[in-house]
Structure formats: C-alpha cells, structure tokens
Short mmCIF file of C-alpha atoms in Angstrom, two decimals:
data_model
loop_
_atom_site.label_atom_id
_atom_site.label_comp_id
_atom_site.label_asym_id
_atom_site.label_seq_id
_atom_site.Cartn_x
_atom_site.Cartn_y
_atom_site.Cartn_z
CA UNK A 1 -24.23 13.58 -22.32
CA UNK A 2 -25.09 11.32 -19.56
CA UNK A 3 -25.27 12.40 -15.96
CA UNK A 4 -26.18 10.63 -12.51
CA UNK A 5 -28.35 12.48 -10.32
CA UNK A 6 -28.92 12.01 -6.76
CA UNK A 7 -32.64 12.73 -6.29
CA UNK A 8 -33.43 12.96 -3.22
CA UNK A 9 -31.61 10.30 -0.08
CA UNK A 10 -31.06 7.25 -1.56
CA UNK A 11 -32.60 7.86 -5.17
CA UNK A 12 -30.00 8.07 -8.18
CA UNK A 13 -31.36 8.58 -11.46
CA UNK A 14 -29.80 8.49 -14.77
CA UNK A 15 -30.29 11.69 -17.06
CA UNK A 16 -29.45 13.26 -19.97
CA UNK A 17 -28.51 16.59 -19.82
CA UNK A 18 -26.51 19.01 -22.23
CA UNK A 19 -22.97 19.14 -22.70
CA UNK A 20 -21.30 22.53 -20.82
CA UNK A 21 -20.36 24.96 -23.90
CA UNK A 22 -16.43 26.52 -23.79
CA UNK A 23 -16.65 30.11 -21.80
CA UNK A 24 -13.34 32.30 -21.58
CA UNK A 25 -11.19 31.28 -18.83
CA UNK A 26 -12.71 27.94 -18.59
CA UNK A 27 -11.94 24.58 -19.69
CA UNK A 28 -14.18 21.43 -20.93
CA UNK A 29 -13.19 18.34 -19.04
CA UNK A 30 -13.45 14.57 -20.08
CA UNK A 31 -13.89 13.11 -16.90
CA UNK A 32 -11.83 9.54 -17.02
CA UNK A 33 -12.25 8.74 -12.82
CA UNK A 34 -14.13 9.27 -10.25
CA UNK A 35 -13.42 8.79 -6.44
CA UNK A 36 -16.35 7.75 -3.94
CA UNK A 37 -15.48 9.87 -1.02
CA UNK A 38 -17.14 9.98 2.21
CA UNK A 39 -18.75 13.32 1.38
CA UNK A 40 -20.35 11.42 -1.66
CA UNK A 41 -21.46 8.61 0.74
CA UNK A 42 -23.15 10.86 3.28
CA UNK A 43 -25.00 12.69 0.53
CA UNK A 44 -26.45 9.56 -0.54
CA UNK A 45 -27.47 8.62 3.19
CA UNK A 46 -29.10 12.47 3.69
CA UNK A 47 -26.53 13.19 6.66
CA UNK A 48 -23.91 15.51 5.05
CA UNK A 49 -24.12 19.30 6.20
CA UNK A 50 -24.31 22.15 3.46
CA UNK A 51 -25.70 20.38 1.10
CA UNK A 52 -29.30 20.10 -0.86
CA UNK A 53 -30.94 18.07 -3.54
CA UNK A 54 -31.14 16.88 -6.66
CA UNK A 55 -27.40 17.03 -7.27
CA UNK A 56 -24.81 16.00 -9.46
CA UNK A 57 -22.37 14.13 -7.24
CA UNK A 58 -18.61 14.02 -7.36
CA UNK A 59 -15.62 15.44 -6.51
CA UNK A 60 -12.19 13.37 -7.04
CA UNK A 61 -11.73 13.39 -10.37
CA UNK A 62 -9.36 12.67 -12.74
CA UNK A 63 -9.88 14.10 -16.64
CA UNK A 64 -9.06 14.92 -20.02
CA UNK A 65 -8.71 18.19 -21.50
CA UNK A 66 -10.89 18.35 -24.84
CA UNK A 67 -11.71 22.46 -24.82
CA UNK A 68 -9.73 24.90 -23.33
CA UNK A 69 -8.39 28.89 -24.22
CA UNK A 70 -4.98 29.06 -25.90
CA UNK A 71 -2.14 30.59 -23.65
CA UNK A 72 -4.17 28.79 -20.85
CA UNK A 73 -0.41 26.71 -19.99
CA UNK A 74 -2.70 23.56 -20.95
CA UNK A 75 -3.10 21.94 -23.99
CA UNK A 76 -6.20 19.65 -25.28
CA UNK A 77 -5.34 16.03 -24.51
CA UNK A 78 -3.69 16.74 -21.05
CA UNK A 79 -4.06 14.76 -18.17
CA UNK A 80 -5.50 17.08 -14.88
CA UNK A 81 -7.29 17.19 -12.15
CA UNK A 82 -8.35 20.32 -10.72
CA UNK A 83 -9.09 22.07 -7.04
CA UNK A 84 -12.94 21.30 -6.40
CA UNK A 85 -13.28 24.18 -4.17
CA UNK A 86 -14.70 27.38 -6.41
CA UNK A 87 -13.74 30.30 -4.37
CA UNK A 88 -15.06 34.02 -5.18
CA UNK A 89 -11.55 35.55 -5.02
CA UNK A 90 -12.89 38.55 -3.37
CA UNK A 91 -13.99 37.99 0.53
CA UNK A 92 -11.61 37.77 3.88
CA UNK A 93 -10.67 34.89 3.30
CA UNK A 94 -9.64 34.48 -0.32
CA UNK A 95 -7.59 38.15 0.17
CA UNK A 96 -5.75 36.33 3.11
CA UNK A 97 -4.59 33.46 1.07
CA UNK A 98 -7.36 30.63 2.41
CA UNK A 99 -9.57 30.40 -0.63
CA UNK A 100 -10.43 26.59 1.05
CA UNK A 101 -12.45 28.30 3.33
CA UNK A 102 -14.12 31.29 1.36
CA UNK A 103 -17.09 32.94 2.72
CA UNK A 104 -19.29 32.22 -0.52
CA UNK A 105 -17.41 28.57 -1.60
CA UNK A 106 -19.11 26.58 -3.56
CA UNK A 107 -17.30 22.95 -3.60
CA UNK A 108 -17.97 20.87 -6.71
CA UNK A 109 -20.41 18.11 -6.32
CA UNK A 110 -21.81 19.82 -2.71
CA UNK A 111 -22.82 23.01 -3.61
CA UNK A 112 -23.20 22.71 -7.41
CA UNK A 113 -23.15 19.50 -9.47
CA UNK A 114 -20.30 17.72 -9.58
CA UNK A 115 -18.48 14.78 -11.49
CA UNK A 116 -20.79 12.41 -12.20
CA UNK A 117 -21.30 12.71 -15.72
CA UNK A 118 -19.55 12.87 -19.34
CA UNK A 119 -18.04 16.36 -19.71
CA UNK A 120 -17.74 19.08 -17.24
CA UNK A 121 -16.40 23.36 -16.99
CA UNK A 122 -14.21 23.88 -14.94
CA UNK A 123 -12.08 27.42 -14.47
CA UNK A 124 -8.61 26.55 -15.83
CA UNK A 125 -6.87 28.60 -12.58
CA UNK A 126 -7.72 25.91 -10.75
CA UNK A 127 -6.32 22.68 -13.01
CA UNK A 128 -3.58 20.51 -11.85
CA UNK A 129 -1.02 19.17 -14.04
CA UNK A 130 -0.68 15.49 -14.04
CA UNK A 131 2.89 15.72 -14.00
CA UNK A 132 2.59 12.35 -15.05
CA UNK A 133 0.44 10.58 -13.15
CA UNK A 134 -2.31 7.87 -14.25
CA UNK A 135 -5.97 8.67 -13.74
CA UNK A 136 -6.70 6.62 -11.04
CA UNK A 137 -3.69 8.28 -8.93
CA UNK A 138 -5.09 11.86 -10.17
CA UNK A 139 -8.31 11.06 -8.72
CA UNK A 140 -6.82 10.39 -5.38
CA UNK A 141 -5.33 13.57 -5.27
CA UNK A 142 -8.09 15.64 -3.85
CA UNK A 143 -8.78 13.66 -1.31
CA UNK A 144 -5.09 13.13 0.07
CA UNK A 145 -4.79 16.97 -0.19
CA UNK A 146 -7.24 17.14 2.31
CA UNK A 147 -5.15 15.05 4.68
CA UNK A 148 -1.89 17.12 3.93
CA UNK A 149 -4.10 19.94 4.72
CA UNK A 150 -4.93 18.81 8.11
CA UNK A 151 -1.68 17.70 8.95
CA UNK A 152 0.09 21.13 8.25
CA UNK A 153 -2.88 22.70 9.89
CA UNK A 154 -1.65 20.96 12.65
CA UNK A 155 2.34 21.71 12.12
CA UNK A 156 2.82 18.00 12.43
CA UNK A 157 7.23 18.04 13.21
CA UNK A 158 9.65 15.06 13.16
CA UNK A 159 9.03 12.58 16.25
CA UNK A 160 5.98 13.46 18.01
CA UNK A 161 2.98 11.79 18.33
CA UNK A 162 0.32 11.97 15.99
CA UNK A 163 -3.05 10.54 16.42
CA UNK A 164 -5.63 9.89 13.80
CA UNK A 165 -8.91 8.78 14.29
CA UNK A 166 -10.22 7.48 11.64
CA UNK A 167 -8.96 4.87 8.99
CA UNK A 168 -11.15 6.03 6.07
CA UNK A 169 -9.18 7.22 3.54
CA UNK A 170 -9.18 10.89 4.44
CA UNK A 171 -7.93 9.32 7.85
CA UNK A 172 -5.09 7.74 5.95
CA UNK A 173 -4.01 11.05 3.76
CA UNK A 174 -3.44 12.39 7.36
CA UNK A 175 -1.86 9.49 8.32
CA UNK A 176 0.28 9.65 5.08
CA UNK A 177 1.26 12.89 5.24
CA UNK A 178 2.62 12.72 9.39
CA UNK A 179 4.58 9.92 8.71
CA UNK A 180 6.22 11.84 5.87
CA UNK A 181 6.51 14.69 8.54
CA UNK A 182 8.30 12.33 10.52
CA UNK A 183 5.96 11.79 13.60
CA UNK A 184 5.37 8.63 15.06
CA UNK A 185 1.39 8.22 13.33
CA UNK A 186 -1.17 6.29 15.92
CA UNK A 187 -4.24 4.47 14.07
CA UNK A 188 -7.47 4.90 16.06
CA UNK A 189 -10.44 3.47 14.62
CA UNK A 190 -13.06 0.74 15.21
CA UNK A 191 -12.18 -1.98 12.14
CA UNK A 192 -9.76 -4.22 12.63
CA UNK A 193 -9.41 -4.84 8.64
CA UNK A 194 -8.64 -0.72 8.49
CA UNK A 195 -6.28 -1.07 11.12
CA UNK A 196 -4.32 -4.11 9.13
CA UNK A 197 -4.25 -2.04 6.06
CA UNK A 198 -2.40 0.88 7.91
CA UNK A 199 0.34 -1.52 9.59
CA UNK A 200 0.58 -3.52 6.27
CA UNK A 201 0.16 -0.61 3.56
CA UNK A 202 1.31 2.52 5.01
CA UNK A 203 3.56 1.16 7.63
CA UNK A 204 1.66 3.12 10.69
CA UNK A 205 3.76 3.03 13.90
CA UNK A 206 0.91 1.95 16.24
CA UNK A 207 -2.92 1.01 15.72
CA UNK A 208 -5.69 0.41 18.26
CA UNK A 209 -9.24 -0.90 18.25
CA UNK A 210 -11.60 1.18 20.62
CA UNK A 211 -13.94 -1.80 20.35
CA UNK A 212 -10.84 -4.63 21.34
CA UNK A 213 -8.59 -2.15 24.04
CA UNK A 214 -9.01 0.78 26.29
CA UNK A 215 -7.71 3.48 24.27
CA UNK A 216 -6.60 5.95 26.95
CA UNK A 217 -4.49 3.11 28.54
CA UNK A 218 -3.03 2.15 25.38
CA UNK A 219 -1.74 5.79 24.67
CA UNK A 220 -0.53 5.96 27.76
CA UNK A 221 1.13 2.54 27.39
CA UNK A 222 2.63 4.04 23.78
CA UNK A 223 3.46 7.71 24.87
CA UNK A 224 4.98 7.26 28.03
CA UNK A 225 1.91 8.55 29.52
CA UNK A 226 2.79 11.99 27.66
CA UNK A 227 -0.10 10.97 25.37
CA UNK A 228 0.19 12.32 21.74
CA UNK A 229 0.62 15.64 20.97
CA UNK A 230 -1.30 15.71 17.95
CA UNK A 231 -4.63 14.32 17.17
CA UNK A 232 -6.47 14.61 14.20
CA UNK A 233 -10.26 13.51 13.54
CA UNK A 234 -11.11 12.72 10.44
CA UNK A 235 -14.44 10.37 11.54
CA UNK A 236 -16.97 12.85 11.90
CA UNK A 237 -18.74 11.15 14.21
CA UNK A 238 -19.43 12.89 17.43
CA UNK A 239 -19.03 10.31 19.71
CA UNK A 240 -15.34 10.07 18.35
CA UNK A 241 -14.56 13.67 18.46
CA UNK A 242 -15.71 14.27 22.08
CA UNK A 243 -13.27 10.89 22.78
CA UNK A 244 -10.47 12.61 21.84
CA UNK A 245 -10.49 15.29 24.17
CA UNK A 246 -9.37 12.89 26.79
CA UNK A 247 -6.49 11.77 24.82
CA UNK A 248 -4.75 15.32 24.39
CA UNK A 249 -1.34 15.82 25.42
CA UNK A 250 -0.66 18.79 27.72
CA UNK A 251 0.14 21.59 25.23
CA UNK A 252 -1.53 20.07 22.60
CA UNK A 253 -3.60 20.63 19.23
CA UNK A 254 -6.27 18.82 18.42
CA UNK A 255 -7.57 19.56 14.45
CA UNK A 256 -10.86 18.78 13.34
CA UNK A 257 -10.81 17.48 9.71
CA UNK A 258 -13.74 14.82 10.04
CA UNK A 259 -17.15 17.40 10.06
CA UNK A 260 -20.67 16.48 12.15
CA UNK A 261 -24.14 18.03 12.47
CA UNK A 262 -24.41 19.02 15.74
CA UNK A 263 -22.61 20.90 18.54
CA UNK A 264 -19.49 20.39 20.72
CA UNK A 265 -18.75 20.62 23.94
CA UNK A 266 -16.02 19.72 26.55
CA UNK A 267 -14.29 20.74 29.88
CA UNK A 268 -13.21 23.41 29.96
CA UNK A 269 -10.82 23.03 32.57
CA UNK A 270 -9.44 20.12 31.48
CA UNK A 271 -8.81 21.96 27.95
CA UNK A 272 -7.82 25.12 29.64
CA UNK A 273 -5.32 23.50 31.64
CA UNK A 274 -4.00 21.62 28.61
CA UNK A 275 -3.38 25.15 26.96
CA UNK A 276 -4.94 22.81 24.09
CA UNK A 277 -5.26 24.11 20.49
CA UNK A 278 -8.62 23.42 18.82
CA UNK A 279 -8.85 23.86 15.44
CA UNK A 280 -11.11 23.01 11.96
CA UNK A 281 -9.32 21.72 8.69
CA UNK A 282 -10.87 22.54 5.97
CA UNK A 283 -10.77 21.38 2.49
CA UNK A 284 -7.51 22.03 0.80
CA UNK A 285 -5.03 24.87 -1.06
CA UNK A 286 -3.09 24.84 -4.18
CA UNK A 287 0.30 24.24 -1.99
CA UNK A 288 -1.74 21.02 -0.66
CA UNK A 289 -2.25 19.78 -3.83
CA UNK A 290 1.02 20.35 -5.21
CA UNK A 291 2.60 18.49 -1.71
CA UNK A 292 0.62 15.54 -2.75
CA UNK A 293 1.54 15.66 -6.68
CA UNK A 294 5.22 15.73 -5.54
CA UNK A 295 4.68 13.13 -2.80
CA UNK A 296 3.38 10.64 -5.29
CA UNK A 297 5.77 11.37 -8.05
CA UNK A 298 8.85 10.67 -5.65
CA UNK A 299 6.95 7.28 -4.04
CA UNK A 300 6.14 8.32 -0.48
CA UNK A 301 2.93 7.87 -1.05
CA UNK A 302 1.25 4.97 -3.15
CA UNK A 303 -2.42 5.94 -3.65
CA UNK A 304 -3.45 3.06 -6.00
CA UNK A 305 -3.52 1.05 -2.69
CA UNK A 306 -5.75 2.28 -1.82
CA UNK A 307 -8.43 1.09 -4.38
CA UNK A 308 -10.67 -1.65 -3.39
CA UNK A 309 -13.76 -1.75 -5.66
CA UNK A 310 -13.78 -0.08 -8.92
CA UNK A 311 -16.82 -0.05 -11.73
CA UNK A 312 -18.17 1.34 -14.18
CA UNK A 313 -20.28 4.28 -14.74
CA UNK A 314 -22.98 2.92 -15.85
CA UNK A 315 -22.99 0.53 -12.89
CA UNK A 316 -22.58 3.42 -9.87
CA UNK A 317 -26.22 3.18 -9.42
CA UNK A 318 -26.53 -0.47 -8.38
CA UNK A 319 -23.66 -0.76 -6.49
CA UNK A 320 -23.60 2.54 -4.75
CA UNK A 321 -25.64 1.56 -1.38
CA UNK A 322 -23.11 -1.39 -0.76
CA UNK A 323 -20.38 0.50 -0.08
CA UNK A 324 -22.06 2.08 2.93
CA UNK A 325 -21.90 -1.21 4.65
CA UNK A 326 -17.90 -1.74 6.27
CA UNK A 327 -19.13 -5.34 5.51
CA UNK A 328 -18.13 -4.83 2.19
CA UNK A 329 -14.45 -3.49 3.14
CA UNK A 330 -14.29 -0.32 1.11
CA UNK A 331 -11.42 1.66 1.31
CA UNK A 332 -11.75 3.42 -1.83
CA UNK A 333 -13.92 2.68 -4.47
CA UNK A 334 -13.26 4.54 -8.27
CA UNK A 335 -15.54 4.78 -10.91
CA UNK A 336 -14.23 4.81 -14.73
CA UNK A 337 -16.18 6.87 -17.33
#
C-alpha cells in the first residue's frame, strides 16, 4: 500500500510499505478521508510537543471496514471512524474513567503512525458507528470532540459568557459546542475572514479582532464589565494564553485546550483573588464523541462548512506547505484516499 511519510520538518516522502495483517480484537480500515488538523500542521513545521520523526501523519479519519472479528457489533463495509487516542487500560487514569489522558497514550499519527496511507489496524473498542453520516462529516468528528471536550471540561451552562480564542477549527468545535450549551460564545482571534465565518456560519454572538480593537475594553463593553466567565484557548500560542488571564471573570475558569512548548506564568494575586479555575483539556472520551455524532445527526452542528480545500492523496505532498500560510484561508482542508 501507499503511505506518506513525514521525514524529518518539512520533508514528506511517498513510500510503500506493507498492508497491516487482521490480529484478534482488531479491525483493518479503508481509510476514505483525512482531516488536516493543526496537530498535523505543526508536525510538518517541527513545533508540535510529544512528537518525533519519520512519522506517518494523520488523525481525523473517516473509513471503511474491509477486516474485522465476527461478533465485533461491526460488519465489513461499515462506515466508522474511531477514537485516535490508544490508551493502555491499566494506569490512574484509564481506571478513573479518563483514558484521553492515560499515562502511557499513544495518539494515532503523534505517537505512532497515523492515517496517511491505504489501510490501517485499528482496535475495534475504539470504532465509531457512522450512524449515518458521510465521510467527510466522520472525519470531522475527532476534531469537534475535542471542542465538546473542552467545553464540558469547562461546565459551559445556559447564558454565560464564553470566550474562545482561537477561530481554527478546534476553536470553532468549542465554539459549537457552548452555543449548543446555551452560553452567549465570544470569538477572539486575529483574522478578520475567521471572525466572518463564525458570525456568518455558526452564528457566534460576538467576535473581536485583537489586531482592529482593544480586547479588554470590548469585553467589558459586551459583559457589562463582568467579563466572561468562561474562556477557552484553543491557539496555542503563548502570547494568547498569557492574554487571557486579564480577561477572566471573578470566579472564573479558564481551560486550556490550545497546547505550547514552553512555561506559564501569571499573577498570582490577580488569579488568587479571582478564585480562578485553571485547567488543561485534553484530547477527547467516548461520551465526546458520541455528543458530536448526535449533534450532527440532529443539525446543530454542520461540519461540512467547514471544508475549504480538499485534494487528493496523491496531491497532499505539494500542497501541504500552503496551508500553513492564513493567506490561503484554510479552515479545514480534507484529503480523499
């Protein structure tokens, strides 16, 4: 079968490479889509944390059963995605129900190779029915589950406000998934075509430009000088999550989706008298993805949207670097194999 590696920083290479054999409790996977994420994109660039090379990219996927165990509740010519994040079942974490954040993870396309290619193994306890989705909303799943993650990480309830910075689309899972909470969702972000596809598409309440306004004034101005008592980051960039600090309503909680090399720090009396809430969001759960199947099935959310640039696989290569530059207004880019 055909794979794409990523060498080293910038260096993909196509390869050949032999197609995973059927193992008991696993399943073989046609993979149909694949979403460009941000995690993809910082690979490329040499900046995401965790992560080493060469290696198989790819993590949003959307597939076709063509092996899998009998009595597995799947049959061969479903429709799945599956939960990227291969926990060990065994450590603190998993035993307290958070197999997202298990000590020895290893996340598809981070730690081990990913989606990039033909065919791929996958356990089968951690497929996703379609429930009748098309591929290219399947491989948006994963990454809105992340946003419904951070959002009831956050306990997002009906009529506060929420906060995002960030209008990637991780950034617009969360804001997604607090509007369907019922908060009133803020846009923060630094592209003013971002910002007109969250008032346009996904009918955010309020959106500012930290290039074009003062953002503490303008939360004031839109909070009633409460400011919001959510905020979630899901940039990633340092500058942006030290920001935010300042904008924290008094009783707060602030949830770190967005993920940095690199220390924080703050005041801590201003956070201390805030009785703040700081917290990281980390990839998803089963009840996340399920939230999101559900969400799309019933129209709340509308995924497809989303999709700005699609190509093929065999085109990934030459077209991967330009979707680094915001130039190029990439929301979501989706690759069909």
């Amino acid at each position: 079968m055909k794979t794409l590696v990523c060498i080293t920083p910038k260096q993909f290479e196509y390869q050949e490479a032999e197609k995973p054999q059927l193992i008991k409790d696993y399943a073989i996977l046609k993979v149909k889509r694949i979403g460009i994420c941000g995690t993809d994109l910082h690979a490329f660039e040499g900046t995401q944390p965790f992560f080493n090379y060469p290696r198989i990219l790819g993590h949003e996927l959307a597939c076709e059963i063509v092996e899998i165990d009998e009595n597995a509740g799947f049959s061969v010519g479903d429709a799945v995605t599956f939960i990227p994040y291969f926990n060990c079942e065994k450590c603190v974490a998993c035993r307290n129900g958070k197999p997202n954040c298990c000590t020895d993870i290893q996340v598809f396309g981070v730690h081990i190779d990913g989606g990039m290619a033909e065919y791929i193994r996958v356990p089968t306890r951690l497929l996703i029915a379609s429930e009748g989705l098309s591929f290219d909303e399947l491989a948006l799943v994963e990454p809105l589950a992340i946003g419904a993650h951070g959002v009831r990480r956050a306990d997002v309830h009906a009529g506060e406000f929420a906060l995002i910075v960030g209008a990637g689309p991780i950034g617009l899972g969360c804001m997604e998934f607090a509007r369907i909470a019922g908060a009133k969702v803020i846009a923060l972000d630094v592209n003013e075509s971002r910002l007109d596809f969250c008032k346009q598409k996904l009918g955010v309440d309020y959106t500012i430009n930290a290039l074009a306004e003062n953002v503490l004034e303008r939360l004031q101005e839109i909070t009633n000088n409460d400011m919001p008592t959510v905020i979630i980051d899901a940039t990633g960039n340092q500058k942006a999550i030290l920001n935010a600090f300042q904008y924290l309503a008094h009783g707060g909680r602030y949830v770190l989706v967005g993920l940095q090399k690199g220390e924080i720090s703050f005041s801590h009396p201003e956070f201390h008298k805030r009785e703040s809430t700081l917290m990281s969001s980390r990839n998803a759960t089963r009840q996340d993805f399920e939230k999101v199947v559900e969400s799309m099935k019933n129209g709340l959310v509308k995924p497809t949207t989303y999709i700005t640039h699609r190509v093929k696989f065999e085109e990934i290569k030459d077209n991967f670097e330009l979707w680094l530059d915001p130039k190029n207004g990439v929301i979501k880019a989706v690759v069909e194999v």
